[in-house]
Amino acid sequence: MTTVSSLSSWNPTPSRSVSATAGNDDAPQSASAATPSTIVALSRESLGSAANGRSAAPAASAPSLTWERSSRDPVSELMAKNFATYSGGSRFSGLGAALLDQLKGGVTNLSQSALRTPSGMAPDTYAAIGSNAASALHGAGEDKVSLNIVTRSGVEVRLALDGEGDGLAVQMSSSGELSEDETRALGALAKSFQEAIDGMAQEPPQIKLAGLMQFDAKVLSSVDLRAQVKLNTEPESVQTLAFHADSAQRKVSFSGTAGTLDVKVDTSKLASLGNQDQQARAMASYMKQFDLAASRGHADGALMDMFKDAFSAMNSNVGAATQLGTGGAAPGKWALAAEERAMLTGLADFSASVSQAPKMSNPMRLSEQDAFAYQVAQSTSVAGRSYDDRAISQQQTSQLNASYHMPLTAGTQLRLDGTAASQNYTYHQIDDAASSDAQMQYKEGKLVNATLQQSSSQSERIMTYAMGKLKSDLATPKNTSLLRDLVSTLAPYQPGDAALSTEKKDAQRTQMLSALNDDVFLQAFR
């Protein structure tokens, strides 16, 4: 039977005083405070629901909760509701947004925790034995999320959420007074912060950082998010997320049972950044490459979805602080011409990788692992003694290494075990690489070099087994290379232009540069 106690049964005497601003205790109270809400205290056995938001089943003879302090603020009421309804990382539902929303009411320091009172002990036991028990969960939860934001004026705002089977804790602090603009910029991230939290609590997890990338760079200097969620696996494991963004870089890393991923974007040099249309086209090209690589290497679908979301998020809103125009890019040493931009992807430089946790699915040949690893990167240089004697280059590279088992007969299910009868399969090993190198050079203001060199190599080794015996071992390499001299193509005057009007010349050149830009990307794996 579920034990239900009203809010009036919360420990009336705080087990510790909250080191907070005076506004914390004087914060506006929830409209529901006049009518006591209820806390449904659940037993440990009732908390077996998955961390994807499903409600827990009612428990019999569950103990009540003991609180760090007796405030009835909206955050505490939401904690009570979540403790009763959810388990695991889902107990953070709405709490991240609720904490940032407190800033709008002037609350910049807040600390609260709720602990389940052990069976046979009075609800006030924690208060009776000392203040440490009620606040011990801060920073020590099995599930935890933290958000650190530094404003341009140097004020640091920290938020932390901790949870485990018997408790839930939240904290928020500010190192100084916030201006109206800072309060507004922080409050605008409430929904995005919550989306990132909810994504990590889902099964499978999702990386939802696009909203946080919209932070007001004129007011906020940096944003850091860290999350850890305990998984119900055997043996026990955790999945972690680390994210950082400032004016010079963005990076995110994830680790979980499915594998790992890392994405880094260099935002310190944006001279080669294209306009929004070019960036969108570049992103579509890379998404296509990722899908083809995943298909060729038989990657884990959920892991690749996270990789694509992370790559897209880290490359979103780049250059917003510089107020890009529709036809230009972020300020740099020299402004780039249209033909120069056509030779570049339009994205900021980056490095990204995703690696699937290897599996040994064949007990008779443990050396045959099912694995997937993919890396991709871009590096750009704009240099020279002067504008008339400058050089522009951009390199893109990618590498795919994968291995997997397939049934010998299409349409049948692969069941590898220790018997010879199960050993009818093909084992595939993939080793692919691709590169694209764009070069432009000017001398005394004249374009003297413009080349696009691309290469790709693909190799697939297939070993075929029947009744455990190797029947064939075939490798099929494939190599391609292309070198284009584009000096004449990029020349301002083309044959036949004299017969065209100025408008038609401009339209023809725009179309030509657009087609050239489509060709600068890596040759996708197929």
Coordinates of C-alpha atoms in Angstrom, one line a residue:
M1 CA 0.0 0.0 0.0
T2 CA 1.4 3.4 -0.9
T3 CA 2.1 5.8 1.9
V4 CA 0.7 9.3 1.3
S5 CA 1.7 12.2 3.4
S6 CA 0.9 15.9 3.0
L7 CA 3.4 18.7 2.6
S8 CA 2.6 19.6 6.2
S9 CA 4.5 16.5 7.2
W10 CA 7.7 17.7 5.7
N11 CA 10.3 18.3 8.5
P12 CA 9.1 21.6 9.9
T13 CA 12.6 22.4 11.2
P14 CA 15.3 22.5 8.4
S15 CA 18.1 20.0 9.1
R16 CA 20.6 22.7 8.0
S17 CA 20.4 26.4 7.2
V18 CA 20.6 27.2 3.5
S19 CA 23.6 29.4 2.6
A20 CA 21.5 31.5 0.2
T21 CA 20.6 35.0 -0.5
A22 CA 17.8 36.5 1.6
G23 CA 15.6 36.3 -1.4
N24 CA 15.7 32.5 -1.3
D25 CA 13.5 32.3 1.8
D26 CA 11.5 35.2 0.6
A27 CA 10.9 34.0 -2.9
P28 CA 7.4 34.1 -4.2
Q29 CA 5.5 31.0 -3.1
S30 CA 3.7 28.6 -5.4
A31 CA 0.0 29.2 -5.7
S32 CA -0.6 25.7 -4.5
A33 CA 1.2 26.2 -1.3
A34 CA -2.0 27.3 0.5
T35 CA -3.5 23.9 -0.2
P36 CA -1.0 21.2 0.8
S37 CA 0.0 18.9 -2.0
T38 CA 0.6 15.3 -1.4
I39 CA 3.9 13.3 -1.5
V40 CA 3.6 9.7 -2.7
A41 CA 6.6 8.0 -1.1
L42 CA 7.6 4.9 -3.0
S43 CA 9.5 1.8 -1.9
R44 CA 12.8 0.7 -3.5
E45 CA 10.9 -2.1 -5.3
S46 CA 8.6 0.4 -7.0
L47 CA 11.4 2.2 -8.7
G48 CA 12.1 -0.3 -11.4
S49 CA 10.6 1.7 -14.2
A50 CA 13.0 2.6 -17.0
A51 CA 14.5 6.1 -17.1
N52 CA 12.4 7.2 -20.0
G53 CA 9.6 8.9 -18.1
R54 CA 7.3 5.9 -17.4
S55 CA 5.5 6.1 -14.1
A56 CA 6.5 3.8 -11.2
A57 CA 4.1 1.2 -9.9
P58 CA 2.5 1.9 -6.5
A59 CA 4.5 0.4 -3.6
A60 CA 3.3 -1.2 -0.3
S61 CA 4.2 0.4 3.0
A62 CA 6.5 3.0 1.5
P63 CA 8.3 5.4 3.9
S64 CA 7.8 9.1 3.8
L65 CA 10.4 11.8 2.8
T66 CA 12.6 14.0 4.9
W67 CA 13.7 17.3 3.5
E68 CA 16.8 19.4 3.8
R69 CA 14.7 22.5 4.4
S70 CA 10.9 23.2 4.8
S71 CA 10.5 25.6 1.9
R72 CA 7.4 25.2 -0.2
D73 CA 8.9 26.8 -3.3
P74 CA 8.0 25.5 -6.8
V75 CA 11.3 23.6 -7.1
S76 CA 10.6 21.6 -3.9
E77 CA 7.1 20.8 -4.9
L78 CA 8.3 19.5 -8.3
M79 CA 10.9 17.4 -6.5
A80 CA 8.2 15.8 -4.4
K81 CA 6.1 15.1 -7.5
N82 CA 9.0 13.6 -9.4
F83 CA 10.2 11.5 -6.4
A84 CA 6.7 9.9 -6.3
T85 CA 6.3 9.4 -10.0
Y86 CA 9.7 8.6 -11.6
S87 CA 12.9 6.8 -11.0
G88 CA 16.5 7.1 -12.2
G89 CA 17.4 10.1 -14.4
S90 CA 13.7 10.8 -15.1
R91 CA 13.4 12.3 -11.6
F92 CA 15.1 15.3 -13.1
S93 CA 12.1 15.9 -15.3
G94 CA 11.4 19.7 -15.3
L95 CA 13.8 20.4 -12.5
G96 CA 16.5 22.0 -14.7
A97 CA 14.1 24.4 -16.2
A98 CA 12.5 25.1 -12.9
L99 CA 15.8 26.1 -11.4
L100 CA 16.6 28.6 -14.1
D101 CA 13.1 29.9 -13.9
Q102 CA 13.8 30.8 -10.3
L103 CA 16.3 33.5 -11.5
K104 CA 13.4 35.4 -13.0
G105 CA 12.1 35.9 -9.4
G106 CA 15.4 37.0 -8.1
V107 CA 16.4 33.7 -6.5
T108 CA 20.1 33.1 -7.3
N109 CA 21.0 30.7 -4.5
L110 CA 19.0 27.6 -3.7
S111 CA 19.6 24.2 -2.1
Q112 CA 17.2 21.4 -1.5
S113 CA 17.2 17.6 -1.0
A114 CA 14.6 15.0 -0.3
L115 CA 15.5 11.7 1.3
R116 CA 13.4 8.6 1.9
T117 CA 13.1 7.9 5.5
P118 CA 14.2 4.3 6.3
S119 CA 11.5 1.9 7.5
G120 CA 11.0 2.0 11.2
M121 CA 12.4 5.5 11.6
A122 CA 10.5 8.7 12.3
P123 CA 10.5 11.3 9.5
D124 CA 12.5 13.7 11.7
T125 CA 15.3 11.2 12.2
Y126 CA 17.7 12.9 9.8
A127 CA 17.2 16.2 11.6
A128 CA 17.8 14.5 14.9
I129 CA 21.2 13.0 13.9
G130 CA 22.7 16.1 12.3
S131 CA 22.6 18.3 9.2
N132 CA 25.0 16.3 7.0
A133 CA 22.6 13.4 6.3
A134 CA 20.1 15.6 4.6
S135 CA 22.6 17.4 2.4
A136 CA 25.0 14.5 1.8
L137 CA 23.6 13.7 -1.6
H138 CA 24.7 17.0 -3.2
G139 CA 27.5 16.1 -5.6
A140 CA 27.3 12.4 -4.8
G141 CA 24.3 11.1 -6.8
E142 CA 24.3 8.0 -9.0
D143 CA 22.6 10.2 -11.6
K144 CA 23.9 13.8 -11.8
V145 CA 23.7 16.8 -14.1
S146 CA 25.6 20.1 -13.8
L147 CA 25.4 23.3 -15.7
N148 CA 28.0 26.1 -15.3
I149 CA 27.5 29.4 -17.1
V150 CA 29.9 32.4 -17.0
T151 CA 28.6 35.8 -18.1
R152 CA 30.7 38.4 -20.0
S153 CA 30.9 40.4 -16.7
G154 CA 32.5 37.4 -15.0
V155 CA 29.6 36.1 -12.9
E156 CA 29.5 32.3 -12.6
V157 CA 26.1 30.6 -12.2
R158 CA 26.2 26.9 -11.2
L159 CA 23.3 24.4 -11.2
A160 CA 23.5 20.8 -10.0
L161 CA 21.0 17.9 -9.8
D162 CA 21.8 14.7 -8.1
G163 CA 19.6 11.6 -7.7
E164 CA 19.7 8.0 -6.5
G165 CA 17.2 5.4 -5.3
D166 CA 16.7 7.0 -1.9
G167 CA 17.1 10.7 -2.6
L168 CA 17.0 13.7 -4.9
A169 CA 18.9 16.9 -4.5
V170 CA 19.2 20.3 -6.4
Q171 CA 21.5 23.3 -6.0
M172 CA 21.9 26.7 -7.7
S173 CA 24.4 29.4 -6.9
S174 CA 25.7 32.6 -8.3
S175 CA 29.1 34.2 -7.6
G176 CA 27.7 37.7 -8.0
E177 CA 24.7 39.9 -8.8
L178 CA 23.2 39.4 -12.2
S179 CA 22.1 42.2 -14.5
E180 CA 18.7 42.2 -16.2
D181 CA 20.3 41.2 -19.5
E182 CA 22.2 38.3 -17.8
T183 CA 19.0 37.2 -16.0
R184 CA 17.1 37.2 -19.2
A185 CA 19.9 35.3 -21.1
L186 CA 20.1 32.7 -18.5
G187 CA 16.3 32.3 -18.2
A188 CA 16.1 31.8 -22.0
L189 CA 18.1 28.6 -21.6
A190 CA 15.6 27.0 -19.3
K191 CA 13.9 24.9 -22.0
S192 CA 17.1 24.0 -23.7
F193 CA 18.8 22.9 -20.5
Q194 CA 15.8 20.7 -19.7
E195 CA 15.8 19.2 -23.2
A196 CA 19.5 18.2 -22.7
I197 CA 18.6 16.6 -19.4
D198 CA 15.6 14.7 -20.8
G199 CA 17.7 13.4 -23.8
M200 CA 20.2 11.8 -21.4
A201 CA 17.4 10.1 -19.5
Q202 CA 15.8 8.5 -22.5
E203 CA 16.5 4.9 -23.6
P204 CA 18.3 4.9 -25.9
P205 CA 19.8 8.3 -25.0
Q206 CA 19.7 11.3 -27.2
I207 CA 22.0 14.3 -27.5
K208 CA 19.9 17.4 -27.5
L209 CA 22.2 20.4 -27.4
A210 CA 21.0 22.5 -30.3
G211 CA 19.0 24.7 -27.9
L212 CA 22.0 25.4 -25.7
M213 CA 23.9 26.5 -28.8
Q214 CA 21.5 29.4 -29.1
F215 CA 22.9 31.1 -26.0
D216 CA 23.3 34.9 -26.2
A217 CA 27.1 35.2 -26.9
K218 CA 26.9 39.0 -26.3
V219 CA 25.9 38.4 -22.7
L220 CA 27.2 34.9 -21.8
S221 CA 30.9 33.9 -22.1
S222 CA 30.8 30.1 -21.8
V223 CA 28.4 27.2 -21.2
D224 CA 29.4 23.9 -19.7
L225 CA 27.1 20.9 -19.2
R226 CA 28.0 17.5 -17.6
A227 CA 25.7 14.6 -17.1
Q228 CA 26.0 11.1 -15.8
V229 CA 23.2 8.5 -15.7
K230 CA 23.5 5.1 -14.1
L231 CA 22.3 2.2 -16.3
N232 CA 20.5 -1.0 -15.2
T233 CA 23.1 -3.3 -16.8
E234 CA 25.0 -6.3 -15.7
P235 CA 27.7 -5.4 -14.7
E236 CA 26.6 -1.9 -13.7
S237 CA 27.6 0.9 -16.1
V238 CA 27.1 4.6 -16.7
Q239 CA 26.6 6.9 -19.6
T240 CA 28.2 10.3 -19.6
L241 CA 28.0 13.5 -21.5
A242 CA 30.4 16.5 -21.4
F243 CA 29.7 19.7 -23.4
H244 CA 31.5 23.1 -23.6
A245 CA 31.0 26.2 -25.7
D246 CA 32.7 29.6 -25.7
S247 CA 33.8 32.1 -28.3
A248 CA 36.8 30.0 -29.4
Q249 CA 35.5 26.4 -29.5
R250 CA 32.6 24.0 -29.0
K251 CA 33.0 20.4 -28.0
V252 CA 31.0 17.5 -26.8
S253 CA 31.8 13.9 -25.8
F254 CA 29.6 11.0 -25.0
S255 CA 30.3 7.6 -23.6
G256 CA 27.9 4.7 -23.0
T257 CA 27.3 1.0 -23.5
A258 CA 26.8 1.5 -27.2
G259 CA 30.1 3.3 -27.7
T260 CA 31.7 6.8 -27.7
L261 CA 31.7 10.0 -29.7
D262 CA 33.6 13.3 -29.8
V263 CA 32.9 16.4 -31.8
K264 CA 35.0 19.6 -31.7
V265 CA 34.4 22.7 -33.7
D266 CA 36.9 25.6 -33.9
T267 CA 35.1 28.9 -33.8
S268 CA 38.2 31.1 -33.2
K269 CA 38.8 31.5 -37.0
L270 CA 35.7 32.1 -39.0
A271 CA 37.0 33.9 -42.1
S272 CA 36.1 30.9 -44.3
L273 CA 32.6 30.5 -42.8
G274 CA 29.9 30.6 -45.4
N275 CA 26.4 32.1 -45.2
Q276 CA 23.5 30.2 -43.8
D277 CA 22.5 28.7 -47.2
Q278 CA 26.0 27.4 -47.8
Q279 CA 26.3 26.0 -44.3
A280 CA 23.0 24.2 -44.7
R281 CA 24.1 22.6 -47.9
A282 CA 27.4 21.5 -46.3
M283 CA 25.5 20.0 -43.4
A284 CA 23.2 18.1 -45.7
S285 CA 26.3 16.7 -47.6
Y286 CA 27.9 15.5 -44.4
M287 CA 24.7 14.0 -43.1
K288 CA 24.6 12.0 -46.3
Q289 CA 28.2 10.9 -45.8
F290 CA 27.4 9.8 -42.3
D291 CA 24.4 7.7 -43.4
L292 CA 26.4 6.0 -46.1
A293 CA 29.3 5.2 -43.8
A294 CA 26.8 3.8 -41.2
S295 CA 25.2 1.6 -43.8
R296 CA 28.4 0.3 -45.2
G297 CA 29.9 -0.4 -41.8
H298 CA 26.6 -1.7 -40.2
A299 CA 26.8 0.8 -37.4
D300 CA 24.5 1.0 -34.4
G301 CA 21.7 3.2 -35.5
A302 CA 21.1 4.9 -32.1
L303 CA 24.8 5.7 -31.7
M304 CA 25.0 7.2 -35.2
D305 CA 21.8 9.3 -34.6
M306 CA 23.5 10.7 -31.5
F307 CA 26.7 11.4 -33.5
K308 CA 24.7 13.2 -36.2
D309 CA 22.8 15.2 -33.6
A310 CA 26.0 16.2 -31.9
F311 CA 27.7 17.2 -35.1
S312 CA 24.7 19.2 -36.2
A313 CA 24.4 21.0 -32.8
M314 CA 28.1 21.9 -32.6
N315 CA 27.9 23.4 -36.1
S316 CA 24.7 25.4 -35.5
N317 CA 24.5 29.1 -34.8
V318 CA 28.2 29.5 -35.6
G319 CA 29.1 33.1 -36.2
A320 CA 25.8 34.4 -34.8
A321 CA 27.7 36.8 -32.5
T322 CA 29.3 38.4 -35.6
Q323 CA 25.9 39.1 -37.2
L324 CA 26.6 37.4 -40.5
G325 CA 25.0 38.9 -43.5
T326 CA 23.2 36.9 -46.2
G327 CA 26.1 37.0 -48.5
G328 CA 29.1 37.3 -46.3
A329 CA 30.9 35.5 -43.5
A330 CA 32.5 36.3 -40.2
P331 CA 35.2 39.0 -40.3
G332 CA 38.7 37.7 -40.9
K333 CA 42.1 38.9 -42.0
W334 CA 40.8 39.3 -45.6
A335 CA 37.3 39.1 -47.0
L336 CA 36.9 36.1 -49.3
A337 CA 35.5 36.5 -52.8
A338 CA 32.6 34.4 -54.2
E339 CA 34.9 32.1 -56.2
E340 CA 37.0 31.4 -53.1
R341 CA 34.0 30.5 -51.1
A342 CA 32.9 28.1 -53.8
M343 CA 36.1 26.1 -53.2
L344 CA 35.3 25.8 -49.4
T345 CA 32.6 23.9 -47.5
G346 CA 31.4 26.9 -45.6
L347 CA 31.7 25.1 -42.3
A348 CA 34.0 26.1 -39.4
D349 CA 36.9 23.7 -39.0
F350 CA 36.1 20.5 -37.0
S351 CA 37.2 17.1 -35.9
A352 CA 34.6 14.4 -35.1
S353 CA 34.7 10.7 -34.3
V354 CA 32.4 7.9 -33.3
S355 CA 33.4 4.4 -32.1
Q356 CA 31.0 1.6 -31.4
A357 CA 31.8 -0.7 -28.5
P358 CA 33.2 -3.9 -30.0
K359 CA 31.3 -7.2 -29.6
M360 CA 32.6 -10.7 -29.7
S361 CA 29.5 -12.4 -31.1
N362 CA 31.1 -15.6 -32.3
P363 CA 32.3 -17.8 -29.3
M364 CA 34.2 -20.0 -31.7
R365 CA 36.3 -17.1 -33.1
L366 CA 36.7 -14.4 -30.5
S367 CA 39.1 -12.5 -32.8
E368 CA 36.2 -11.7 -35.1
Q369 CA 34.7 -8.6 -33.5
D370 CA 31.7 -6.7 -34.6
A371 CA 33.0 -3.1 -34.6
F372 CA 32.6 0.3 -36.1
A373 CA 34.9 3.4 -36.0
Y374 CA 34.5 6.6 -38.1
Q375 CA 36.5 9.8 -38.1
V376 CA 36.1 13.0 -40.1
A377 CA 37.9 16.3 -40.0
Q378 CA 38.4 19.7 -41.8
S379 CA 41.2 22.2 -41.6
T380 CA 41.4 25.6 -43.3
S381 CA 44.2 28.1 -43.8
V382 CA 44.0 31.7 -45.1
A383 CA 47.5 33.2 -45.1
G384 CA 50.0 35.3 -47.0
R385 CA 52.1 38.5 -46.8
S386 CA 49.3 40.6 -48.2
Y387 CA 45.9 40.4 -49.8
D388 CA 47.4 40.4 -53.3
D389 CA 49.8 37.6 -52.3
R390 CA 47.6 35.3 -50.3
A391 CA 47.0 31.6 -50.3
I392 CA 43.8 29.7 -49.3
S393 CA 43.7 25.9 -48.6
Q394 CA 41.2 23.5 -47.1
Q395 CA 41.6 19.8 -46.3
Q396 CA 38.9 17.3 -45.6
T397 CA 39.6 13.7 -44.5
S398 CA 37.6 10.7 -43.4
Q399 CA 38.4 7.2 -42.2
L400 CA 36.1 4.2 -41.8
N401 CA 37.0 0.9 -40.1
A402 CA 34.3 -1.7 -39.5
S403 CA 33.7 -5.4 -39.2
Y404 CA 30.5 -7.4 -38.9
H405 CA 29.0 -10.9 -39.3
M406 CA 26.2 -11.8 -41.8
P407 CA 24.2 -15.0 -42.3
L408 CA 25.4 -17.2 -45.2
T409 CA 21.8 -17.4 -46.5
A410 CA 20.0 -14.1 -47.0
G411 CA 16.9 -13.7 -44.9
T412 CA 17.9 -16.1 -42.2
Q413 CA 18.8 -15.2 -38.7
L414 CA 22.4 -15.4 -37.5
R415 CA 22.8 -17.5 -34.3
L416 CA 26.5 -18.1 -33.6
D417 CA 27.3 -20.5 -30.8
G418 CA 29.8 -23.2 -30.0
T419 CA 28.4 -25.7 -32.5
A420 CA 29.7 -26.3 -36.0
A421 CA 26.1 -26.2 -37.3
S422 CA 25.9 -22.5 -36.3
Q423 CA 29.1 -21.5 -38.1
N424 CA 27.5 -20.6 -41.5
Y425 CA 28.2 -17.0 -42.1
T426 CA 30.3 -14.3 -43.8
Y427 CA 32.6 -12.0 -41.9
H428 CA 33.2 -8.6 -43.4
Q429 CA 36.1 -6.2 -42.7
I430 CA 35.9 -2.6 -44.1
D431 CA 38.8 -0.2 -44.4
D432 CA 37.9 3.0 -46.3
A433 CA 39.5 6.5 -46.5
A434 CA 38.8 9.7 -48.4
S435 CA 40.3 13.1 -48.7
S436 CA 39.6 16.4 -50.5
D437 CA 42.2 19.2 -50.8
A438 CA 41.3 22.6 -52.2
Q439 CA 44.2 25.1 -53.0
M440 CA 44.1 28.7 -54.2
Q441 CA 47.0 31.1 -54.6
Y442 CA 47.4 34.7 -55.7
K443 CA 50.4 36.6 -56.9
E444 CA 50.3 40.3 -57.4
G445 CA 46.5 40.1 -57.2
K446 CA 46.2 37.5 -59.9
L447 CA 45.0 33.9 -59.4
V448 CA 47.9 31.7 -60.4
N449 CA 46.8 28.4 -58.8
A450 CA 43.4 26.8 -58.1
T451 CA 43.2 23.0 -57.8
L452 CA 40.9 20.5 -56.3
Q453 CA 42.4 17.1 -55.5
Q454 CA 40.3 14.3 -54.2
S455 CA 41.0 10.7 -53.5
S456 CA 39.3 7.7 -52.0
S457 CA 40.2 4.1 -51.2
Q458 CA 37.8 1.4 -50.3
S459 CA 38.6 -2.2 -49.2
E460 CA 36.3 -4.9 -48.2
R461 CA 37.5 -8.3 -47.1
I462 CA 34.9 -11.1 -46.9
M463 CA 35.6 -14.5 -45.3
T464 CA 33.0 -17.2 -45.9
Y465 CA 32.5 -20.0 -43.5
A466 CA 30.4 -23.2 -43.9
M467 CA 30.0 -25.6 -40.9
G468 CA 32.9 -23.7 -39.3
K469 CA 35.3 -24.2 -42.2
L470 CA 36.7 -21.3 -44.2
K471 CA 35.6 -21.6 -47.8
S472 CA 36.8 -18.4 -49.3
D473 CA 38.7 -15.3 -48.3
L474 CA 38.3 -12.4 -50.8
A475 CA 39.5 -8.8 -50.7
T476 CA 38.1 -6.2 -53.1
P477 CA 40.1 -2.9 -53.1
K478 CA 39.0 0.1 -55.0
N479 CA 40.9 3.4 -55.4
T480 CA 39.9 6.6 -57.2
S481 CA 41.7 9.9 -57.5
L482 CA 40.9 13.2 -59.2
L483 CA 42.9 16.4 -59.8
R484 CA 41.2 19.4 -61.3
D485 CA 42.9 22.7 -62.4
L486 CA 40.3 25.4 -61.9
V487 CA 42.2 28.6 -62.8
S488 CA 40.4 29.0 -66.1
T489 CA 37.0 27.9 -64.6
L490 CA 37.3 30.6 -61.9
A491 CA 38.4 33.4 -64.3
P492 CA 36.1 36.4 -64.3
Y493 CA 35.5 36.2 -68.0
Q494 CA 34.4 33.1 -69.8
P495 CA 34.1 32.2 -73.5
G496 CA 30.7 33.3 -74.8
D497 CA 30.1 35.8 -72.1
A498 CA 30.2 38.7 -74.6
A499 CA 26.8 37.7 -76.0
L500 CA 25.1 37.7 -72.6
S501 CA 23.6 40.5 -70.6
T502 CA 25.0 41.5 -67.3
E503 CA 22.1 39.8 -65.5
K504 CA 22.6 36.5 -67.4
K505 CA 26.4 36.6 -66.8
D506 CA 25.8 37.0 -63.1
A507 CA 23.2 34.2 -63.0
Q508 CA 25.4 31.9 -65.1
R509 CA 28.4 32.5 -62.8
T510 CA 26.4 32.0 -59.7
Q511 CA 25.1 28.6 -61.0
M512 CA 28.7 27.6 -62.0
L513 CA 30.0 28.4 -58.5
S514 CA 27.2 26.6 -56.8
A515 CA 27.9 23.5 -58.9
L516 CA 31.6 23.7 -58.1
N517 CA 30.8 24.0 -54.4
D518 CA 28.8 20.7 -54.6
D519 CA 31.9 19.0 -55.8
V520 CA 34.4 20.0 -53.1
F521 CA 33.0 17.6 -50.5
L522 CA 34.5 14.2 -49.7
Q523 CA 33.5 11.4 -52.0
A524 CA 30.9 9.6 -49.8
F525 CA 31.3 5.9 -49.0
R526 CA 29.0 3.6 -51.0

